[in-house]
Every structure is written in structure tokens, then in C-alpha cells.
Amino acid sequence: AQSVAQPEDQVNVAEGNPLTVKCTYSVSGNPYLFWYVQYPNRGLQFLLKYITGDNLVKGSYGFEAEFNKSQTSFHLKKPSALVSDSALYFCAVRGAFSGGYNKLIFGAGTRLAVHP
Amino acid sequence: AAGVIQSPRHLIKEKRETATLKCYPIPRHDTVYWYQQGPGQDPQFLISFYEKMQSDKGSIPDRFSAQQFSDYHSELNMSSLELGDSALYFCASSLALGRDSAGELFFGEGSRLTVL
């Protein structure tokens, strides 16, 4: 079965410092991995995805994520955090060979708080 | 660019009443998903449709039903509403895997259902 774990409920970081939001996954076969961001009372916004290829994936708003197959991780990173990055971040996974229309499985979410 | 449109954005119902939520996917997307997000929780998959046929079913109560119509819009029908049904309901759409897509979901802004 597919699953995603986000071990941190909340991450606090000072503005201008680098940030990391952790995600580990479990899936049969090669994973398709995603990060989404959710602002209060808003829908989830797609940030980036990993399918295959380079382990470092670049996405929207200066975010990037590093795929590590041996550690089954897909941590979200940003070199310099902004106060406006404060939001709820969800990691998600789907199996690459589980059908053309299978759902995404989401992690529990990590709340990122960037302090001025 | 066109996004996923959901209506209504807010809905207040009494216990045991019925509610219907509508979703209009991004044009040319062939898959629609419904998710339920309770306060402080991650999105929980309810049901999905691929080319107007139910493709996957998650934790959708028997009191709920959904369908996708010939114009690809989808409706989530909820009957005998309970207090615990109060949540944000998200619709998402995607292209199926393998059609130049990793199947990333694009979410609407959600419909907030409050059951009194």
C-alpha cells in the first residue's frame, strides 16, 4: 500500500534562513511524488513533482525538493524563507504503475511558520 | 489559465438535510477526484471518476454519492447530513497517467459545508 509520512507537525524558521520540510514515502515500484501548499481556507496548490530523472526538482516560488531513493525521502527545501511562505505543506505519492487514474495519497501535513 | 471551479463555496445545512456540491474540472482533464478535509486534517480521498466512470473509491460514506456527467462536470450528493460531515470538500482534476502527465492533481478552492 502507498503511504506518506511527514514527521514534523510544525517547522519554525527565521526569514532569510533555509528551510526543509521532511517527507518519506512507501510505494510499490517507482514513485510519483508531489508537494502541495495550502493557505488558510484555500485549495491545495501544486508546487512540484518528481517522476524520474534528476533527483533535485525545482518548482514554484523558489521551492525545490530532493528525491533520495535509498532513504525513500522527498524533502522540500528553499534556500531563503519568506514570511509569505508560512502555510500548510502536504507531500503526496502515487504509484507509477497503479493505473492511469489512481488517487494521490497525502501526508498529514506540516505547518511552516516563518518568523520575521 | 482555467482552474477547477467549485460551487457553492459555502453551504450551511441542518442535520438530516441533503446537500449537493458541484465541480467543473479544467478543460481536457479526464479525471475528477473528491476529497474531504476536516479541521486540521489532511485531505481524505472520497471518490474519483475517469471518463465519466467511477475509477476509485475511498472513505466515502454510503450516505454520499457522486457522478460525472457527459460535460465532465461532477456532483457530490450528501444525504442525511451529520455534524461530522462539516468539512472542506475539494474537487480536483487531472490528466490520466501516461498522457504527458504525472497525474498531478489541480484543486479547486473547495466548498465549506457546515452542518448545524
Coordinates of C-alpha atoms in Angstrom, one line a residue:
Chain A
A1 CA 0.0 0.0 0.0
Q2 CA 1.1 3.5 -0.7
S3 CA 1.8 5.8 2.2
V4 CA 3.5 9.1 3.0
A5 CA 4.9 10.3 6.3
Q6 CA 5.6 13.9 7.3
P7 CA 7.3 13.5 10.7
E8 CA 7.0 17.1 11.7
D9 CA 3.7 18.8 12.6
Q10 CA 5.3 22.2 12.5
V11 CA 8.6 23.7 11.3
N12 CA 9.7 27.1 12.5
V13 CA 12.3 29.1 10.7
A14 CA 13.5 32.7 10.6
E15 CA 13.0 34.7 7.5
G16 CA 16.1 34.5 5.2
N17 CA 17.2 31.2 6.6
P18 CA 17.0 27.9 4.6
L19 CA 14.0 25.7 5.3
T20 CA 13.4 22.0 5.0
V21 CA 10.1 20.1 5.3
K22 CA 10.6 16.4 5.5
C23 CA 8.7 13.6 3.7
T24 CA 9.2 9.9 3.5
Y25 CA 7.2 7.6 1.3
S26 CA 6.3 3.9 0.8
V27 CA 5.1 2.7 -2.5
S28 CA 5.5 -0.4 -4.7
G29 CA 7.6 0.3 -7.7
N30 CA 8.8 3.7 -8.8
P31 CA 7.0 6.6 -7.1
Y32 CA 5.5 9.7 -8.4
L33 CA 5.9 12.3 -5.7
F34 CA 4.4 15.7 -5.2
W35 CA 4.4 18.7 -2.9
Y36 CA 1.4 20.9 -2.4
V37 CA 0.9 24.1 -0.3
Q38 CA -2.3 25.2 1.3
Y39 CA -3.1 28.7 2.6
P40 CA -5.9 29.2 5.1
N41 CA -9.3 28.4 3.7
R42 CA -7.9 27.9 0.2
G43 CA -7.4 24.9 -2.1
L44 CA -4.2 23.0 -2.4
Q45 CA -1.7 24.5 -4.9
F46 CA 0.7 22.3 -6.8
L47 CA 4.4 23.1 -6.1
L48 CA 6.4 20.5 -7.8
K49 CA 6.7 16.8 -8.8
Y50 CA 9.2 14.1 -9.2
I51 CA 8.7 11.5 -11.9
T52 CA 12.1 10.4 -13.0
G53 CA 15.5 11.9 -13.8
D54 CA 17.4 14.4 -11.7
N55 CA 17.0 13.9 -8.0
L56 CA 16.7 17.6 -7.4
V57 CA 13.4 19.0 -8.7
K58 CA 12.7 22.7 -8.9
G59 CA 9.2 24.1 -8.5
S60 CA 7.2 27.2 -7.9
Y61 CA 8.1 30.1 -5.6
G62 CA 11.7 29.1 -5.3
F63 CA 11.0 25.7 -3.8
E64 CA 12.9 22.6 -4.7
A65 CA 12.8 19.0 -3.5
E66 CA 15.4 16.3 -3.3
F67 CA 14.4 12.7 -4.1
N68 CA 16.5 10.1 -2.3
K69 CA 15.6 6.6 -3.3
S70 CA 17.8 4.8 -0.7
Q71 CA 16.2 6.8 2.1
T72 CA 12.8 6.8 0.4
S73 CA 12.6 10.6 1.1
F74 CA 11.4 13.6 -0.8
H75 CA 12.2 16.6 1.4
L76 CA 11.0 20.1 0.4
K77 CA 13.6 22.8 0.6
K78 CA 14.1 26.5 0.0
P79 CA 17.4 28.4 0.3
S80 CA 15.9 31.5 1.9
A81 CA 12.5 31.5 3.6
L82 CA 9.9 34.3 3.3
V83 CA 7.2 35.2 5.8
S84 CA 4.7 34.7 3.0
D85 CA 5.9 31.0 2.8
S86 CA 4.0 30.4 6.0
A87 CA 1.4 27.8 5.2
L88 CA 0.5 24.1 5.4
Y89 CA 2.6 21.8 3.2
F90 CA 1.5 18.4 2.0
C91 CA 3.6 15.7 0.5
A92 CA 1.8 13.2 -1.7
V93 CA 2.5 10.0 -3.6
R94 CA 1.0 7.8 -6.3
G95 CA 2.4 4.6 -7.7
A96 CA 3.7 4.8 -11.2
F97 CA 2.2 1.5 -12.2
S98 CA -1.0 1.6 -10.3
G99 CA -3.3 2.7 -13.0
G100 CA -3.8 5.7 -15.1
Y101 CA -6.3 7.4 -12.8
N102 CA -5.3 6.5 -9.3
K103 CA -5.6 8.9 -6.5
L104 CA -2.9 10.8 -4.6
I105 CA -2.2 9.8 -1.1
F106 CA -1.4 12.7 1.1
G107 CA 0.7 13.0 4.2
A108 CA -0.6 14.6 7.4
G109 CA 0.8 18.0 6.5
T110 CA 3.4 20.2 8.1
R111 CA 2.7 23.7 9.1
L112 CA 5.6 26.0 8.2
A113 CA 5.9 29.2 10.3
V114 CA 8.4 31.7 9.0
H115 CA 9.2 34.5 11.6
P116 CA 10.4 37.9 10.7
Chain B
A1 CA -5.5 29.6 -17.3
A2 CA -8.8 28.0 -16.4
G3 CA -8.9 26.3 -13.0
V4 CA -11.2 23.9 -11.2
I5 CA -14.4 25.6 -10.3
Q6 CA -16.4 24.5 -7.3
S7 CA -19.8 25.7 -6.2
P8 CA -21.1 26.7 -3.8
R9 CA -18.1 28.0 -1.8
H10 CA -20.0 27.9 1.4
L11 CA -23.1 25.9 2.5
I12 CA -24.9 25.7 5.7
K13 CA -27.3 22.8 6.3
E14 CA -29.2 21.3 9.2
K15 CA -28.8 17.7 10.4
R16 CA -30.5 15.1 8.2
E17 CA -30.7 17.5 5.3
T18 CA -29.3 16.9 1.8
A19 CA -26.5 18.9 0.1
T20 CA -25.1 18.9 -3.5
L21 CA -21.7 20.1 -4.4
K22 CA -20.7 20.8 -8.0
C23 CA -17.3 20.7 -9.7
Y24 CA -16.2 21.8 -13.1
P25 CA -12.8 20.4 -14.0
I26 CA -10.1 22.0 -16.0
P27 CA -10.9 21.7 -19.7
R28 CA -9.5 18.5 -21.3
H29 CA -8.8 16.9 -17.9
D30 CA -10.3 13.4 -17.9
T31 CA -10.2 12.5 -14.2
V32 CA -12.1 14.1 -11.3
Y33 CA -11.5 13.5 -7.7
W34 CA -13.4 14.4 -4.5
Y35 CA -11.6 14.9 -1.2
Q36 CA -12.8 15.8 2.3
Q37 CA -10.7 17.8 4.6
G38 CA -11.7 18.1 8.3
P39 CA -10.3 20.9 10.5
G40 CA -6.6 20.5 10.9
Q41 CA -6.5 17.3 8.9
D42 CA -5.1 16.1 5.6
P43 CA -7.4 15.7 2.6
Q44 CA -9.1 12.3 2.6
F45 CA -9.9 10.7 -0.7
L46 CA -13.6 10.1 -1.3
I47 CA -14.1 9.0 -4.9
S48 CA -12.8 9.6 -8.4
F49 CA -14.1 9.3 -12.0
Y50 CA -12.2 8.7 -15.2
E51 CA -14.0 9.4 -18.4
K52 CA -17.3 9.6 -16.6
M53 CA -16.9 6.1 -14.9
Q54 CA -16.2 5.7 -11.3
S55 CA -12.5 4.7 -11.1
D56 CA -11.7 4.5 -7.4
K57 CA -13.5 4.7 -4.1
G58 CA -12.1 5.8 -0.8
S59 CA -13.6 6.6 2.5
I60 CA -16.9 7.8 1.1
P61 CA -19.9 7.2 3.4
D62 CA -22.9 5.3 2.0
R63 CA -24.9 8.4 2.5
F64 CA -22.8 10.1 -0.1
S65 CA -22.9 9.5 -3.9
A66 CA -21.3 11.1 -6.8
Q67 CA -21.3 11.1 -10.6
Q68 CA -19.6 12.7 -13.5
F69 CA -21.7 13.9 -16.4
S70 CA -21.3 14.0 -20.1
D71 CA -19.8 17.5 -20.0
Y72 CA -17.3 16.2 -17.4
H73 CA -18.6 18.2 -14.5
S74 CA -19.2 16.2 -11.3
E75 CA -21.6 16.4 -8.4
L76 CA -21.2 15.1 -4.9
N77 CA -24.6 14.4 -3.3
M78 CA -24.7 14.1 0.5
S79 CA -27.8 12.9 2.3
S80 CA -28.8 12.5 5.9
L81 CA -26.2 15.0 6.9
E82 CA -24.5 14.6 10.2
L83 CA -22.5 17.1 12.3
G84 CA -19.3 15.2 11.5
D85 CA -19.8 15.9 7.8
S86 CA -18.8 19.6 8.4
A87 CA -15.6 20.0 6.4
L88 CA -14.0 21.4 3.4
Y89 CA -14.8 19.4 0.3
F90 CA -12.3 19.7 -2.5
C91 CA -12.7 18.7 -6.1
A92 CA -9.5 18.1 -8.2
S93 CA -8.9 17.2 -11.8
S94 CA -6.0 15.8 -13.7
L95 CA -5.0 14.1 -16.9
A96 CA -4.5 10.4 -16.5
L97 CA -1.0 9.0 -16.2
G98 CA 0.7 8.4 -19.4
R99 CA -0.9 11.2 -21.3
D100 CA 2.1 13.5 -21.0
S101 CA 1.2 13.8 -17.4
A102 CA 2.4 12.5 -14.0
G103 CA -1.2 12.8 -13.0
E104 CA -0.7 15.8 -10.7
L105 CA -4.0 17.0 -9.3
F106 CA -5.2 20.5 -9.6
F107 CA -7.5 21.5 -6.9
G108 CA -10.5 23.9 -6.7
E109 CA -10.9 26.3 -3.8
G110 CA -13.2 24.0 -2.0
S111 CA -16.7 24.1 -0.7
R112 CA -17.1 24.6 3.0
L113 CA -20.0 22.6 4.4
T114 CA -21.3 23.5 7.9
V115 CA -23.9 21.2 9.4
L116 CA -25.8 22.6 12.3

